[in-house]
PDB file of C-alpha atoms (C1' of nucleotides) in Angstrom:
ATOM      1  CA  UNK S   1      31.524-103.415 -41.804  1.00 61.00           C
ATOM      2  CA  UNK S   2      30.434-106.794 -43.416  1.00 89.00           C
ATOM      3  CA  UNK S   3      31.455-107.488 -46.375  1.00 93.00           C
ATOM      4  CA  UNK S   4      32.246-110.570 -48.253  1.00 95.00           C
ATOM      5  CA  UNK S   5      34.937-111.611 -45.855  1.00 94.00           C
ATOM      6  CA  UNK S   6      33.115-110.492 -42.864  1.00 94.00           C
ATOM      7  CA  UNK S   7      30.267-112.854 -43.771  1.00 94.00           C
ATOM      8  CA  UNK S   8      32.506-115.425 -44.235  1.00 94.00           C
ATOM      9  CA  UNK S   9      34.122-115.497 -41.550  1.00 93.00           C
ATOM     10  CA  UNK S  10      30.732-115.461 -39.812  1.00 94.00           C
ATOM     11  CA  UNK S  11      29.313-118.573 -41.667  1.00 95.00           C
ATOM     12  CA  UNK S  12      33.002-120.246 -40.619  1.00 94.00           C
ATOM     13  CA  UNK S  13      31.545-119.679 -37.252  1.00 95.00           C
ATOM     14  CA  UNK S  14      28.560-121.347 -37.540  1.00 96.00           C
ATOM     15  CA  UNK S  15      29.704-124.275 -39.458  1.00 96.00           C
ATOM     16  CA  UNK S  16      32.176-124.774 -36.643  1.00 95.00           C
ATOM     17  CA  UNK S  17      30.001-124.210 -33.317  1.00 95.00           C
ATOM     18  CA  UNK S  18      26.152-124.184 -34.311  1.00 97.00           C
ATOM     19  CA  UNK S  19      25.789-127.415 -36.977  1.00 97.00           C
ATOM     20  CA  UNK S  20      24.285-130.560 -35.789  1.00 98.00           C
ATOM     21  CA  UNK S  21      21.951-128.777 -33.142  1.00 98.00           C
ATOM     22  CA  UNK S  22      18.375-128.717 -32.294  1.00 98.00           C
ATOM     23  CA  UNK S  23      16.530-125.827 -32.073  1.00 97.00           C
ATOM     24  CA  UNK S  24      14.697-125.306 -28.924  1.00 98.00           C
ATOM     25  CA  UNK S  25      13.233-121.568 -29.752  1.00 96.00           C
ATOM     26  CA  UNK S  26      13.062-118.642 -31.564  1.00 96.00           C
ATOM     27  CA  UNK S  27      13.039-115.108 -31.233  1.00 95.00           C
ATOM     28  CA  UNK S  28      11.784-113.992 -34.154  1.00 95.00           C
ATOM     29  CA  UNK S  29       9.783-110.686 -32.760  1.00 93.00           C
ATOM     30  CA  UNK S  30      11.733-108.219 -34.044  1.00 92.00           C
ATOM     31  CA  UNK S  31       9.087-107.341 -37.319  1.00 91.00           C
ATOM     32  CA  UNK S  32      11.685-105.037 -39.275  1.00 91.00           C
ATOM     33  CA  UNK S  33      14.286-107.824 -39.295  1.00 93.00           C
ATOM     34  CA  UNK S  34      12.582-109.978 -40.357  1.00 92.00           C
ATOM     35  CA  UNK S  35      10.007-108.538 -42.731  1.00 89.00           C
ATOM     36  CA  UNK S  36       7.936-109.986 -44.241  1.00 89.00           C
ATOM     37  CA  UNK S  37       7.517-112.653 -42.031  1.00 91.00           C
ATOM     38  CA  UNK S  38       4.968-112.778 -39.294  1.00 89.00           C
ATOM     39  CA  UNK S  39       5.772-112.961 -35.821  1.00 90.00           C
ATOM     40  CA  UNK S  40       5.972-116.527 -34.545  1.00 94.00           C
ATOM     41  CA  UNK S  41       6.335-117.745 -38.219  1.00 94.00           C
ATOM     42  CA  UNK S  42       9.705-118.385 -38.781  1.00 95.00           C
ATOM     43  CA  UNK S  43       9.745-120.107 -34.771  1.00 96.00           C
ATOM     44  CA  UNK S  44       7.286-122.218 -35.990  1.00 96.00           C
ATOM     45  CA  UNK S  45       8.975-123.315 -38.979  1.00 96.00           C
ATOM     46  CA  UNK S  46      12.556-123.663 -37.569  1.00 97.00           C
ATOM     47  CA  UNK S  47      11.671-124.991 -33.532  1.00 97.00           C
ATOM     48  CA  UNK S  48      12.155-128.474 -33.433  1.00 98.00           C
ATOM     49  CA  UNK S  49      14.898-128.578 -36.394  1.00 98.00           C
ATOM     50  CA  UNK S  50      18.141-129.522 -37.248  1.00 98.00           C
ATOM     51  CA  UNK S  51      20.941-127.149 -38.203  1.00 97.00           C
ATOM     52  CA  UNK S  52      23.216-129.259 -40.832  1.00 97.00           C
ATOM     53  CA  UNK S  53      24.820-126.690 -43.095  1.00 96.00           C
ATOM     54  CA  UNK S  54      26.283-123.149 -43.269  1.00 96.00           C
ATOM     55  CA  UNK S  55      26.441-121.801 -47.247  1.00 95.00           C
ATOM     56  CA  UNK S  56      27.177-118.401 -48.421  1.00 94.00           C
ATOM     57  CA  UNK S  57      27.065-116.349 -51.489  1.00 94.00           C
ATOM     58  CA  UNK S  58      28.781-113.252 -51.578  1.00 94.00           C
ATOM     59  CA  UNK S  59      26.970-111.301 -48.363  1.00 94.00           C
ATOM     60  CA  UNK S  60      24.247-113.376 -48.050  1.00 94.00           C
ATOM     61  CA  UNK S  61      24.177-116.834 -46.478  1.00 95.00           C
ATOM     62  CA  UNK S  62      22.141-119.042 -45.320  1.00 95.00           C
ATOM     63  CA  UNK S  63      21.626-122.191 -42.973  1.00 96.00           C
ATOM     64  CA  UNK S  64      19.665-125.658 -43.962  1.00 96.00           C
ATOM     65  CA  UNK S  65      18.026-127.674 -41.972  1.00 97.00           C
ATOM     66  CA  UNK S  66      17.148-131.448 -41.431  1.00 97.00           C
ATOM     67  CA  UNK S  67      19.683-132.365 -44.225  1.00 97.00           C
ATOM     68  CA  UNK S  68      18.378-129.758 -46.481  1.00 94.00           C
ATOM     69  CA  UNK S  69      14.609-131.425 -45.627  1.00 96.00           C
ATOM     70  CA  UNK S  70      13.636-128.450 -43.818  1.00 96.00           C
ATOM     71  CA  UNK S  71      13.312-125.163 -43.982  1.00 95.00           C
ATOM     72  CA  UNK S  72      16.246-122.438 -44.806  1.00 95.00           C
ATOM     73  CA  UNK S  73      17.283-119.623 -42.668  1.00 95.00           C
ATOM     74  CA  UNK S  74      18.658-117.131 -44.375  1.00 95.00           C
ATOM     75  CA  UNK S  75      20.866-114.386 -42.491  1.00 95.00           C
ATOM     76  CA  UNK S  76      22.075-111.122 -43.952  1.00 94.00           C
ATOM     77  CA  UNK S  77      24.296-108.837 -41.442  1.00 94.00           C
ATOM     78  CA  UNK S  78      23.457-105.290 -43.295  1.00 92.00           C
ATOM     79  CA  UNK S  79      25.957-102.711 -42.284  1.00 89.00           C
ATOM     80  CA  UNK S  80      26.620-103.452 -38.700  1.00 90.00           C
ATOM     81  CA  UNK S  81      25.438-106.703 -37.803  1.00 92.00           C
ATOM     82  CA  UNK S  82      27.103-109.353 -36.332  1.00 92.00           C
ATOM     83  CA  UNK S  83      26.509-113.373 -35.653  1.00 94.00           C
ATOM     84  CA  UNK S  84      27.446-114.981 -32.031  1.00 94.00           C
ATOM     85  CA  UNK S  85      27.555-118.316 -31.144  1.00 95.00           C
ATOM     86  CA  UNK S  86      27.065-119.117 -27.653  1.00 94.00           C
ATOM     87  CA  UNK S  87      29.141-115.985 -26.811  1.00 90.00           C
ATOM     88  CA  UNK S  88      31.629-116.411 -29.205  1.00 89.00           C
ATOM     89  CA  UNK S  89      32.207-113.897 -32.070  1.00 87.00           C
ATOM     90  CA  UNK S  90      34.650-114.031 -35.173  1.00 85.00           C
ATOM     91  CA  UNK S  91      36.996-112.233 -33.392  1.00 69.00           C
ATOM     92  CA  UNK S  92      37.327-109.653 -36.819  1.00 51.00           C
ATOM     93  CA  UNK S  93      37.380-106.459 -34.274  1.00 54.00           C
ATOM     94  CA  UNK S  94      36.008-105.574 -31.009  1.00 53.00           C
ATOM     95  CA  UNK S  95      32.858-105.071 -30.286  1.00 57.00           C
ATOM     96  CA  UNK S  96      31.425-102.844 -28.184  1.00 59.00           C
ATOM     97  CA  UNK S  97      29.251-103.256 -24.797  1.00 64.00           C
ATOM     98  CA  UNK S  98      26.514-105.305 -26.634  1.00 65.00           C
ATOM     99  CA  UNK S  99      23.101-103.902 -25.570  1.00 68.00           C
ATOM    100  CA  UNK S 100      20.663-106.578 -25.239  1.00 73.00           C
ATOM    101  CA  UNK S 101      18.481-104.443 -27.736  1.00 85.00           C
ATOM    102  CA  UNK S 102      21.267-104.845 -30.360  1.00 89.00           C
ATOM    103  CA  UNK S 103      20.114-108.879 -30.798  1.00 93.00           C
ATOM    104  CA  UNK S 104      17.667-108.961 -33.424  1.00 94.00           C
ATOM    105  CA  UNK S 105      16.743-112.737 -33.783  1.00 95.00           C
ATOM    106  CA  UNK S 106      18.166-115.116 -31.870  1.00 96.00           C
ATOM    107  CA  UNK S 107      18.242-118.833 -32.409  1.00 96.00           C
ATOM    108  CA  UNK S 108      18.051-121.120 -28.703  1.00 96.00           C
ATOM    109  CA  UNK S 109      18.993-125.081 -29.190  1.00 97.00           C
ATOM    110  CA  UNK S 110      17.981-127.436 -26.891  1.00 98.00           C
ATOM    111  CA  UNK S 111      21.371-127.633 -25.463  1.00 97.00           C
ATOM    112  CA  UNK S 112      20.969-124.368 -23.878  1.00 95.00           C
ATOM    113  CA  UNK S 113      23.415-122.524 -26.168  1.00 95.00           C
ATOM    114  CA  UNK S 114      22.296-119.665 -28.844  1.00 96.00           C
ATOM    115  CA  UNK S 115      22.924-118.193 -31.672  1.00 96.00           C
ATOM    116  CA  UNK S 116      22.843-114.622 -32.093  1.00 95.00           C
ATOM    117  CA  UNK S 117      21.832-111.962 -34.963  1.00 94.00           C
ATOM    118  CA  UNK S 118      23.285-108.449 -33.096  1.00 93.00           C
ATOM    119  CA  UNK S 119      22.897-105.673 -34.907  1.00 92.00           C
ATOM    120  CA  UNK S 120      22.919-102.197 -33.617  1.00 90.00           C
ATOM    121  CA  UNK S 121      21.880-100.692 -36.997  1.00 89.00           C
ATOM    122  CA  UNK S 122      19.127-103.020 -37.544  1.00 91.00           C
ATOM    123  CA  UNK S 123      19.441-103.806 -40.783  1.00 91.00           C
ATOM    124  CA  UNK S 124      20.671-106.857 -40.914  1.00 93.00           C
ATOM    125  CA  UNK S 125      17.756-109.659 -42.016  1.00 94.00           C
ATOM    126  CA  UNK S 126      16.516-112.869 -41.054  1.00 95.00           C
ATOM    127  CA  UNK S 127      14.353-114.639 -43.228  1.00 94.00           C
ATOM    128  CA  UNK S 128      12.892-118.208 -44.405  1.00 94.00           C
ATOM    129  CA  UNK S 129      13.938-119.581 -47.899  1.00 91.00           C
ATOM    130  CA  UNK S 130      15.862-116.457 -49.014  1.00 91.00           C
ATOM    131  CA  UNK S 131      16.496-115.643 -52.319  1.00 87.00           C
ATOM    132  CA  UNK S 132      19.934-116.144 -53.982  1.00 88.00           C
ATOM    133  CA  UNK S 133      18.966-116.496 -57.853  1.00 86.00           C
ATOM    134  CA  UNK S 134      19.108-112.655 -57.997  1.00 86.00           C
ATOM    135  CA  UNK S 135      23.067-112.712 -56.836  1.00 91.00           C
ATOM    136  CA  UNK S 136      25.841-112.779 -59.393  1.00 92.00           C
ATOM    137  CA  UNK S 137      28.615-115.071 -59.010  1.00 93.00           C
ATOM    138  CA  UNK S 138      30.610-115.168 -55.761  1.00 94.00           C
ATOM    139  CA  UNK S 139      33.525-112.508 -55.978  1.00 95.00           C
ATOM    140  CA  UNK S 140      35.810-115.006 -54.512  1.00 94.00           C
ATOM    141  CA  UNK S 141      34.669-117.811 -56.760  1.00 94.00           C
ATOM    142  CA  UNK S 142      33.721-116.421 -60.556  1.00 94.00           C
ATOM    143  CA  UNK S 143      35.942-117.470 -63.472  1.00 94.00           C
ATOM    144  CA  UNK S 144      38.111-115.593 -65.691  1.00 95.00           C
ATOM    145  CA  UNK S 145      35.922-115.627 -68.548  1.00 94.00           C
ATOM    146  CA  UNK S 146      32.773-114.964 -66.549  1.00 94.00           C
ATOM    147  CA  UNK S 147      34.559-111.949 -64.581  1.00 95.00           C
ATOM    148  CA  UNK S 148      35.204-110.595 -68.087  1.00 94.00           C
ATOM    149  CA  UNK S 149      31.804-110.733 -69.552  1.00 93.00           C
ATOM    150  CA  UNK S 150      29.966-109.308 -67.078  1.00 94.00           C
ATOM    151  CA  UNK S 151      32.410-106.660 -65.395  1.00 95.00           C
ATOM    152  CA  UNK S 152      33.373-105.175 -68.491  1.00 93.00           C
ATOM    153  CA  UNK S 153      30.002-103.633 -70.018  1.00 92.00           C
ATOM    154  CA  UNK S 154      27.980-100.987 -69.142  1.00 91.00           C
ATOM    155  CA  UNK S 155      28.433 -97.046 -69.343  1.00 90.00           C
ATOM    156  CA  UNK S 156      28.676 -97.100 -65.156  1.00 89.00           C
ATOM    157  CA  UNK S 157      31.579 -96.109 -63.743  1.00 92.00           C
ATOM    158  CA  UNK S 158      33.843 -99.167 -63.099  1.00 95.00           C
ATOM    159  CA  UNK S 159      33.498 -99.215 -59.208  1.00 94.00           C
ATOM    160  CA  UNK S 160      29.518 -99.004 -59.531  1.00 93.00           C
ATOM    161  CA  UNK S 161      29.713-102.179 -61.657  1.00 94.00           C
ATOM    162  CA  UNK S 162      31.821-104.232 -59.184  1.00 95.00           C
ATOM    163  CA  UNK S 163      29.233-103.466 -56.473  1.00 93.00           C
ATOM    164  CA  UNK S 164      26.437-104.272 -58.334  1.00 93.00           C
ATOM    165  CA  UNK S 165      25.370-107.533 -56.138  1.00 92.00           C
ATOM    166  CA  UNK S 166      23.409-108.793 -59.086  1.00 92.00           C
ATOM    167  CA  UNK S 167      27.040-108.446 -61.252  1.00 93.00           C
ATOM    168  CA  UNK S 168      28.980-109.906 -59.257  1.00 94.00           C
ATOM    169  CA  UNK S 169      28.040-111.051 -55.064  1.00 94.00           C
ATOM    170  CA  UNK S 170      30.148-109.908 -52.475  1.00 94.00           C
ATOM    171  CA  UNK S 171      31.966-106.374 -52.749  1.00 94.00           C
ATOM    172  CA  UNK S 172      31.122-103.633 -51.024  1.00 93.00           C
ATOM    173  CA  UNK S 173      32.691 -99.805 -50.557  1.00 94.00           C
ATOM    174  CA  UNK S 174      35.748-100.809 -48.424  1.00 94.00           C
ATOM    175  CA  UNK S 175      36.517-103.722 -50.182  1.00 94.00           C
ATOM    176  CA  UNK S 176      35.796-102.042 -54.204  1.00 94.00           C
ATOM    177  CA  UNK S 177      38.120 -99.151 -53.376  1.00 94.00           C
ATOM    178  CA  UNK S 178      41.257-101.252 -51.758  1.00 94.00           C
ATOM    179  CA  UNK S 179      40.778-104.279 -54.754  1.00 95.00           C
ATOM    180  CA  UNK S 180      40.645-100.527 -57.296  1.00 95.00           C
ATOM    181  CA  UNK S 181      43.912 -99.204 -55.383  1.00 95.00           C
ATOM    182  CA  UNK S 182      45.422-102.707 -55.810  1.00 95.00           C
ATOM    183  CA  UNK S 183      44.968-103.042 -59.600  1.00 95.00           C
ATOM    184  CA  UNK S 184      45.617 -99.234 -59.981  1.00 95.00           C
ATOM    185  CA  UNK S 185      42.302 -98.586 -61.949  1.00 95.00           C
ATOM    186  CA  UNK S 186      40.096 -95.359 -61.497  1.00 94.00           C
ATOM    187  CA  UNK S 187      36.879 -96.253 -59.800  1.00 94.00           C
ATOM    188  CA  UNK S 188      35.562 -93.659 -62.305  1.00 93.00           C
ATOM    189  CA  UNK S 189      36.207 -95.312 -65.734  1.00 93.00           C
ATOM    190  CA  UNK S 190      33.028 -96.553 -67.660  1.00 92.00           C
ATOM    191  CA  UNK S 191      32.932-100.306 -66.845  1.00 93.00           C
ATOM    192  CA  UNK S 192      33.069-101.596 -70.982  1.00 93.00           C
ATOM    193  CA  UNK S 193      36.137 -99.386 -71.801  1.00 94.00           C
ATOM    194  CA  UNK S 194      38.460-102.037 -69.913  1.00 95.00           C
ATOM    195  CA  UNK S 195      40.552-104.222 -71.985  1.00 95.00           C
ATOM    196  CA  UNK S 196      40.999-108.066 -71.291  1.00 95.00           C
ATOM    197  CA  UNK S 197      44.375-107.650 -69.487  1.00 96.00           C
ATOM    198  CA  UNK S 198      42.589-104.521 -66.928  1.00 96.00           C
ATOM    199  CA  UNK S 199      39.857-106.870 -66.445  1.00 95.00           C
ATOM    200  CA  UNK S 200      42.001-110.064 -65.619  1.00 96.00           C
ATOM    201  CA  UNK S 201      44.099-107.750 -63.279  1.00 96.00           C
ATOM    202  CA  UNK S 202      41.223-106.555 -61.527  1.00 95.00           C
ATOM    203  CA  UNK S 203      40.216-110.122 -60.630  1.00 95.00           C
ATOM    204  CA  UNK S 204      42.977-111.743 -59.267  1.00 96.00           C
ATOM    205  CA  UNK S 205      43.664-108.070 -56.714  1.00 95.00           C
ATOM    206  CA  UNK S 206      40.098-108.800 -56.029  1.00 95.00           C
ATOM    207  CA  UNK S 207      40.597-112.241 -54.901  1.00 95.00           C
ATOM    208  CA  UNK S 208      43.961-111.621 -52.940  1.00 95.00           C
ATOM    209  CA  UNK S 209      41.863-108.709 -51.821  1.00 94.00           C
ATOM    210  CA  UNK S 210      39.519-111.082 -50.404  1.00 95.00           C
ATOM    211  CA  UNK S 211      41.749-113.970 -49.514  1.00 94.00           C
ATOM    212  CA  UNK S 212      43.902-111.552 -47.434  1.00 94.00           C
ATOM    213  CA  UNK S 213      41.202-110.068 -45.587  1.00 93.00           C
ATOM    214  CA  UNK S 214      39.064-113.461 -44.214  1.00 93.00           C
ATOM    215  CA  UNK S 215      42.911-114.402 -43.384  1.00 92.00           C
ATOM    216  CA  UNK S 216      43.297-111.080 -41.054  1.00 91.00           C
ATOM    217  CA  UNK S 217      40.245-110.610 -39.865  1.00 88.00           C
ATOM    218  CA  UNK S 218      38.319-107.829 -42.465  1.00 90.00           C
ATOM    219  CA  UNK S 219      38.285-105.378 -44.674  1.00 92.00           C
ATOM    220  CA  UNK S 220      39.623-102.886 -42.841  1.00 90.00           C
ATOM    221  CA  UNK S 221      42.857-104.747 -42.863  1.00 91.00           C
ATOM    222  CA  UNK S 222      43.454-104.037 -46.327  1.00 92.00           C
ATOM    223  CA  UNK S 223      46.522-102.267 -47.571  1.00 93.00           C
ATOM    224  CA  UNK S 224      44.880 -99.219 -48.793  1.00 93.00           C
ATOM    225  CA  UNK S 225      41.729 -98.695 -46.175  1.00 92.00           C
ATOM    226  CA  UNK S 226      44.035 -96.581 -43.669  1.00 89.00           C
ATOM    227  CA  UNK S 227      44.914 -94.291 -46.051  1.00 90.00           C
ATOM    228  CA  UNK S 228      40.940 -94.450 -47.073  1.00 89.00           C
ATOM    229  CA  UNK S 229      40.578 -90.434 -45.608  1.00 88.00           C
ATOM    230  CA  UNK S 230      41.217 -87.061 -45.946  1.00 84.00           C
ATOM    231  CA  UNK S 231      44.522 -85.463 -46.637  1.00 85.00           C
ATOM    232  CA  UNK S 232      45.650 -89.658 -46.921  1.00 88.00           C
ATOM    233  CA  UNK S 233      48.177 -90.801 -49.554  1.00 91.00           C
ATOM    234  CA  UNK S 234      48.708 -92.871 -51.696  1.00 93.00           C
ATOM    235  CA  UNK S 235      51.284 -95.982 -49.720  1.00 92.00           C
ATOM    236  CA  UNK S 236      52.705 -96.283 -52.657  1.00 93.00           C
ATOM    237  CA  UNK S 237      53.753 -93.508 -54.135  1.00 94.00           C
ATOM    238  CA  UNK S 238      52.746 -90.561 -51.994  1.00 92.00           C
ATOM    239  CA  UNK S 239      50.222 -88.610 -53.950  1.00 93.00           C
ATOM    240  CA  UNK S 240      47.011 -87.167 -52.044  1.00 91.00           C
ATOM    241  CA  UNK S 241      44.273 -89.404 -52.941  1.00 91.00           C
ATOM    242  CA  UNK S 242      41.454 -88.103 -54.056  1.00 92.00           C
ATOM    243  CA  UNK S 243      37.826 -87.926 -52.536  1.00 89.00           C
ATOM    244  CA  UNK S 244      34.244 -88.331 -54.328  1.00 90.00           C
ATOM    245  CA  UNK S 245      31.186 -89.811 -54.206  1.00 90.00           C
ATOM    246  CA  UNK S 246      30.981 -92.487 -56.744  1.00 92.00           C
ATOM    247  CA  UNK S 247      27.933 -94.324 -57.282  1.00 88.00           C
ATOM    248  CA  UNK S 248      26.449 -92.910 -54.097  1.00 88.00           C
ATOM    249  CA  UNK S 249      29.087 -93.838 -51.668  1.00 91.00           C
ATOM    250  CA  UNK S 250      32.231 -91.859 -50.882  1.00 90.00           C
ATOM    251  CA  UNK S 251      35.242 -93.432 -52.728  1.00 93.00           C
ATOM    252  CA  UNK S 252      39.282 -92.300 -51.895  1.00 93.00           C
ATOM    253  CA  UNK S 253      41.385 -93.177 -54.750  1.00 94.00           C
ATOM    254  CA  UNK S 254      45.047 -92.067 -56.003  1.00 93.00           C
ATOM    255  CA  UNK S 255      44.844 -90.054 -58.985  1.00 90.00           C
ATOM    256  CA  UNK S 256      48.034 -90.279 -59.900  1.00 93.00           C
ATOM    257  CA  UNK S 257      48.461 -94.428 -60.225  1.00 95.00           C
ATOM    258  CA  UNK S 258      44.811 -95.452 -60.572  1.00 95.00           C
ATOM    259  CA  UNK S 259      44.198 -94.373 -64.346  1.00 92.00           C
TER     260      UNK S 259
ATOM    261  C1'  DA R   1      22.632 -79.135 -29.847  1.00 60.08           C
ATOM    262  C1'  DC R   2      22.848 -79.872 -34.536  1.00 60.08           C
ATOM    263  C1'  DC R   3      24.564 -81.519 -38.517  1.00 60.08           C
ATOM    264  C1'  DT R   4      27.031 -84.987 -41.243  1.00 60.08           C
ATOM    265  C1'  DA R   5      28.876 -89.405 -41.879  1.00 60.08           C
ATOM    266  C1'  DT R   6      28.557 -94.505 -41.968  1.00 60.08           C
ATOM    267  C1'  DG R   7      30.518-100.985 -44.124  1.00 60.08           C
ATOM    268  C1'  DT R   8      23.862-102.517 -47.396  1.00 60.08           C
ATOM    269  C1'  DT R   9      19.803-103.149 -49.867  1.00 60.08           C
ATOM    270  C1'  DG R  10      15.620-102.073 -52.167  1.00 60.08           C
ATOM    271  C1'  DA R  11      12.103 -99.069 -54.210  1.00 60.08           C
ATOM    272  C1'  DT R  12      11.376 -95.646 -57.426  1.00 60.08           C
ATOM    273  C1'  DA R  13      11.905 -92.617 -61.505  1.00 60.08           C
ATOM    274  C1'  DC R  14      13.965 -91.360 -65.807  1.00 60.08           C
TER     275       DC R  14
ATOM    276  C1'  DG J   1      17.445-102.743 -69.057  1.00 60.08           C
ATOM    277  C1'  DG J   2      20.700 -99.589 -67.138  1.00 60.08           C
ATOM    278  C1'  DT J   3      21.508 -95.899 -64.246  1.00 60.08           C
ATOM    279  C1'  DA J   4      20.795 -92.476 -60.468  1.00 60.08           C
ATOM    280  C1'  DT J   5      18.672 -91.095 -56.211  1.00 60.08           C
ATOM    281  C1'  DC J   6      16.554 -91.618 -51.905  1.00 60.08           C
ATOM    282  C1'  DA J   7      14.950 -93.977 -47.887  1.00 60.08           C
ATOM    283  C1'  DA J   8      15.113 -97.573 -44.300  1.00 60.08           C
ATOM    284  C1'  DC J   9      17.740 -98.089 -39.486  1.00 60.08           C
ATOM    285  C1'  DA J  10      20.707 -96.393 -35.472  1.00 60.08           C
ATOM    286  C1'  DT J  11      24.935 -94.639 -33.785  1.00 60.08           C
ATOM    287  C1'  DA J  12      29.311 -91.830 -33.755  1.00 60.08           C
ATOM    288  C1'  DG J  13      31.799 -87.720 -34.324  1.00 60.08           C
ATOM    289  C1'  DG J  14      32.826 -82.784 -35.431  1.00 60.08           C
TER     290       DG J  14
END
DNA sequence: ACCTATGTTGATAC
DNA sequence: GGTATCAACATAGG
């Protein structure tokens, strides 16, 4: 489920319960996660350092060390992964019986705590010195004008564009069709035909979208994502919503209100 | 049992 | 460069 909030929420976590320890060991042996790193080489660059900040753009974030001295570890939760510290989760939704196989990397500090990259899906990351120059703006963060410029070109359709990471960092399918159903615009109109006022809309659902799910918990609490299904309607105004693949991921929309 | 679906990203081809 | 498609992983559900 992580999205933009999700990951939040999750670097909130370590800010709060993993900053300003040493780490003891890592568990870095899991080759898939953290491709293309070695075994052993991301221990050896992180054991023995200090966590002292949790940053995040869009769904990628990342922790310095040693007062930015040291290396960066950069986390990324995929579609199913989740960070615990010392036992403690976000508390976005419950999680199932973890299986120990589910923890993918796993930070120890000298203090005996740890924290935790689960991720039943495996394809989360863990990496050193990540790359963020390739993201877009923050979705919770980018300016009016900005938003404009780069969300409003392009012959994709409109719901494509916002989830474009390089566009614009952040939104994925939940979160693309509830910030759509809020601003009442068809996923499938071609990105450059919106006008200013569409585009402005679009932005400040998107934030609310996004300020209202860290607050709750997810994206799944949006207004819209229950009715997200077959044979749903619209919570609005009634009308079936529709159902299609957009962009290469099933979108619900209501065709009557999102023109 | 078998098939389809799934919150993300990246590689590849046109 | 922009756009579309498929594959990577593993699990859940009809």
């Amino acid at each position: 489920m992580p999205e933009l909030p999700e990951v939040e929420r999750a670097r909130a976590l370590i800010a709060e319960r993993a900053l300003g320890r040493r780490i003891a060991t890592v568990d870095d042996t899991d080759a898939y996660v953290t491709r293309p790193h070695g075994p052993g080489e991301i221990s050896a660059a992180l054991t023995g350092r200090e966590l002292t900040a949790a940053k995040r753009r869009g769904k990628s974030m990342w922790i310095e060390t040693d007062g930015g001295e040291g290396p960066i570890l950069g986390l990324h939760l995929g579609m199913a992964g989740h960070i615990i510290v010392d036992g403690h989760a976000p508390s976005e939704r419950k999680l199932g019986p973890p299986k120990p196989v589910w923890d993918r990397f796993t930070v120890e500090f000298e203090d005996g705590g740890a924290l935790v990259l689960r991720d039943s899906r495996r394809l989360g990351r863990a990496i050193l010195d990540p790359r963020i120059d390739r993201l877009g703006p923050d979705a919770a963060e980018i300016s009016r004008d900005d938003f404009r410029a780069r969300v409003g070109r392009g012959t994709a359709p409109l719901k494509t564009r916002i989830m474009d990471q390089t566009v614009l960092a952040g939104v994925g399918n939940l979160l693309a069709d509830e910030a759509l159903w809020q601003a009442e615009l068809s996923p499938l109109r071609e990105a450059s035909s919106l006008d200013e006022e569409e585009l402005d809309r679009l932005r400040v659902r998107l934030r609310a979208a996004i300020r209202s799910a860290i607050a709750l918990g997810g994206v799944h609490t949006g207004e819209f994502i229950e009715h997200r299904k077959r044979d749903g309607h619209c919570p609005r105004c009634g009308a079936a919503v529709r159902r299609a693949t957009v962009g290469g991921r099933t979108t619900f929309w209501c065709a009557k209100e999102q023109v």
